[in-house]
mmCIF file of C-alpha atoms in Angstrom:
data_model
loop_
_atom_site.group_PDB
_atom_site.id
_atom_site.type_symbol
_atom_site.label_atom_id
_atom_site.label_comp_id
_atom_site.label_asym_id
_atom_site.label_seq_id
_atom_site.Cartn_x
_atom_site.Cartn_y
_atom_site.Cartn_z
ATOM 1 C CA MET A 1 176.076 94.359 -22.517
ATOM 2 C CA PRO A 2 175.139 90.803 -23.510
ATOM 3 C CA ALA A 3 172.183 90.214 -25.799
ATOM 4 C CA VAL A 4 170.864 87.376 -23.645
ATOM 5 C CA LYS A 5 169.625 87.936 -20.105
ATOM 6 C CA SER A 6 171.675 86.064 -17.542
ATOM 7 C CA ASN A 7 169.815 84.063 -14.891
ATOM 8 C CA ARG A 8 172.902 83.664 -12.769
ATOM 9 C CA PRO A 9 172.511 84.546 -9.113
ATOM 10 C CA VAL A 10 173.562 87.981 -7.928
ATOM 11 C CA ASN A 11 175.751 88.212 -4.817
ATOM 12 C CA LEU A 12 174.418 90.954 -2.543
ATOM 13 C CA SER A 13 176.315 92.499 0.296
ATOM 14 C CA MET A 14 174.989 92.057 3.842
ATOM 15 C CA GLY A 15 174.159 95.761 3.894
ATOM 16 C CA GLN A 16 171.914 95.389 0.851
ATOM 17 C CA VAL A 17 170.181 92.342 2.323
ATOM 18 C CA LEU A 18 169.532 94.076 5.664
ATOM 19 C CA ASP A 19 168.385 97.269 3.928
ATOM 20 C CA VAL A 20 165.635 95.364 2.174
ATOM 21 C CA ASN A 21 164.656 92.989 5.003
ATOM 22 C CA LEU A 22 164.586 95.449 7.892
ATOM 23 C CA LYS A 23 161.710 97.364 6.231
ATOM 24 C CA SER A 24 159.329 94.415 6.370
ATOM 25 C CA PRO A 25 157.643 93.330 9.639
ATOM 26 C CA VAL A 26 157.267 89.841 8.174
ATOM 27 C CA ALA A 27 161.039 89.556 7.598
ATOM 28 C CA ILE A 28 161.788 90.962 11.026
ATOM 29 C CA ALA A 29 159.349 88.518 12.670
ATOM 30 C CA SER A 30 160.876 85.589 10.755
ATOM 31 C CA ILE A 31 164.459 86.500 11.586
ATOM 32 C CA LEU A 32 163.623 87.053 15.260
ATOM 33 C CA HIS A 33 161.754 83.731 15.375
ATOM 34 C CA ARG A 34 164.888 81.923 14.223
ATOM 35 C CA LEU A 35 167.067 83.884 16.597
ATOM 36 C CA SER A 36 164.772 83.195 19.565
ATOM 37 C CA GLY A 37 164.850 79.485 18.721
ATOM 38 C CA VAL A 38 168.649 79.490 18.849
ATOM 39 C CA ILE A 39 168.641 81.405 22.149
ATOM 40 C CA VAL A 40 166.179 78.997 23.737
ATOM 41 C CA PHE A 41 168.101 75.997 22.424
ATOM 42 C CA LEU A 42 171.401 77.264 23.781
ATOM 43 C CA LEU A 43 170.040 78.250 27.221
ATOM 44 C CA VAL A 44 167.986 75.114 27.942
ATOM 45 C CA PRO A 45 171.022 73.237 29.362
ATOM 46 C CA VAL A 46 171.811 76.141 31.726
ATOM 47 C CA LEU A 47 168.295 76.242 33.062
ATOM 48 C CA LEU A 48 168.105 72.479 33.330
ATOM 49 C CA TRP A 49 171.300 72.578 35.408
ATOM 50 C CA ILE A 50 169.738 75.223 37.665
ATOM 51 C CA LEU A 51 166.559 73.134 38.008
ATOM 52 C CA ASP A 52 168.567 69.989 38.755
ATOM 53 C CA LYS A 53 170.629 71.813 41.362
ATOM 54 C CA SER A 54 167.552 73.278 43.054
ATOM 55 C CA LEU A 55 165.782 69.913 43.260
ATOM 56 C CA SER A 56 168.795 67.879 44.379
ATOM 57 C CA SER A 57 168.751 68.860 48.062
ATOM 58 C CA PRO A 58 167.866 71.676 50.442
ATOM 59 C CA GLU A 59 171.465 72.823 50.250
ATOM 60 C CA GLY A 60 171.276 72.866 46.437
ATOM 61 C CA PHE A 61 168.105 74.932 46.615
ATOM 62 C CA ALA A 62 169.852 77.390 48.917
ATOM 63 C CA GLN A 63 172.754 77.577 46.446
ATOM 64 C CA VAL A 64 170.372 78.367 43.605
ATOM 65 C CA GLN A 65 168.685 81.050 45.720
ATOM 66 C CA ALA A 66 172.119 82.562 46.333
ATOM 67 C CA ILE A 67 172.952 82.349 42.606
ATOM 68 C CA PHE A 68 169.748 84.263 41.784
ATOM 69 C CA ASP A 69 170.955 87.228 43.870
ATOM 70 C CA SER A 70 173.285 87.957 40.947
ATOM 71 C CA PHE A 71 172.003 90.382 38.292
ATOM 72 C CA ILE A 72 173.766 88.413 35.551
ATOM 73 C CA VAL A 73 171.934 85.189 36.376
ATOM 74 C CA ARG A 74 168.571 86.916 36.508
ATOM 75 C CA PHE A 75 169.413 88.590 33.175
ATOM 76 C CA ILE A 76 170.289 85.223 31.589
ATOM 77 C CA VAL A 77 167.000 83.750 32.863
ATOM 78 C CA TRP A 78 165.152 86.767 31.433
ATOM 79 C CA VAL A 79 166.878 86.312 28.049
ATOM 80 C CA PHE A 80 165.699 82.697 28.055
ATOM 81 C CA VAL A 81 162.116 83.673 29.038
ATOM 82 C CA ALA A 82 162.096 86.498 26.459
ATOM 83 C CA GLY A 83 163.222 84.095 23.753
ATOM 84 C CA LEU A 84 160.586 81.590 24.847
ATOM 85 C CA ILE A 85 157.830 84.202 24.843
ATOM 86 C CA TYR A 86 158.715 85.432 21.375
ATOM 87 C CA HIS A 87 159.236 81.953 19.975
ATOM 88 C CA PHE A 88 155.857 80.854 21.302
ATOM 89 C CA ILE A 89 153.936 83.841 19.960
ATOM 90 C CA ALA A 90 155.639 83.724 16.558
ATOM 91 C CA GLY A 91 155.105 79.948 16.474
ATOM 92 C CA VAL A 92 151.365 80.406 17.028
ATOM 93 C CA LYS A 93 151.362 82.972 14.227
ATOM 94 C CA HIS A 94 153.092 80.459 11.945
ATOM 95 C CA LEU A 95 150.644 77.681 12.907
ATOM 96 C CA LEU A 96 147.710 79.970 12.124
ATOM 97 C CA ALA A 97 149.271 80.794 8.755
ATOM 98 C CA ASP A 98 149.664 77.079 8.061
ATOM 99 C CA MET A 99 145.922 76.694 8.665
ATOM 100 C CA GLY A 100 145.204 79.468 6.144
ATOM 101 C CA VAL A 101 144.740 82.383 8.569
ATOM 102 C CA ALA A 102 146.626 85.586 7.630
ATOM 103 C CA GLU A 103 148.689 84.037 4.887
ATOM 104 C CA GLU A 104 148.170 86.766 2.291
ATOM 105 C CA LEU A 105 150.659 89.627 2.037
ATOM 106 C CA GLN A 106 148.722 92.365 3.850
ATOM 107 C CA SER A 107 147.184 90.125 6.506
ATOM 108 C CA GLY A 108 150.593 88.506 7.052
ATOM 109 C CA ARG A 109 152.090 91.921 7.703
ATOM 110 C CA ILE A 110 149.343 92.701 10.173
ATOM 111 C CA ALA A 111 149.774 89.331 11.909
ATOM 112 C CA ALA A 112 153.570 89.861 12.080
ATOM 113 C CA THR A 113 153.096 93.349 13.569
ATOM 114 C CA ILE A 114 150.593 92.052 16.130
ATOM 115 C CA SER A 115 152.960 89.211 17.111
ATOM 116 C CA LEU A 116 155.833 91.688 17.506
ATOM 117 C CA ILE A 117 153.695 93.981 19.737
ATOM 118 C CA LEU A 118 152.372 91.119 21.887
ATOM 119 C CA SER A 119 155.890 89.755 22.270
ATOM 120 C CA ALA A 120 157.245 93.170 23.266
ATOM 121 C CA ILE A 121 154.557 93.489 25.939
ATOM 122 C CA GLY A 122 155.293 90.016 27.291
ATOM 123 C CA ILE A 123 159.070 90.543 27.215
ATOM 124 C CA ILE A 124 158.799 93.845 29.091
ATOM 125 C CA ALA A 125 156.515 92.255 31.671
ATOM 126 C CA ALA A 126 159.008 89.388 32.092
ATOM 127 C CA PHE A 127 161.844 91.882 32.536
ATOM 128 C CA VAL A 128 159.968 93.666 35.318
ATOM 129 C CA TRP A 129 159.106 90.328 36.962
ATOM 130 C CA ILE A 130 162.514 88.640 36.724
ATOM 131 C CA VAL A 131 165.230 91.303 36.618
ATOM 132 C CA LEU A 132 163.836 94.182 38.679
#
């Protein structure tokens, strides 16, 4: 064992990283906020295409109506809306933290838990509205 403490970085396995981070609502909220941003970013072109098609002509609108009879299309739209709901709620939480609200450790945990609960309620409501 060396006499001097090494400040070199330690490489952790993904299992160790997840084991630590999945116990914290703040870490979960942060990871999901990033994931929801990626989902929204990737699905915006698909929904813009659907919007463009539906506004192009009455025939295009009828085609979009026919497309929405498919469970897969409704599910993709729900994934987009779910990502948007979560990203919005977590974004508001981050903006409030930037203004000094709930930026301490315990209040940050409470705010993250509240944002997760509100998002879950909104996402379930969107599932019932869009998919079912």
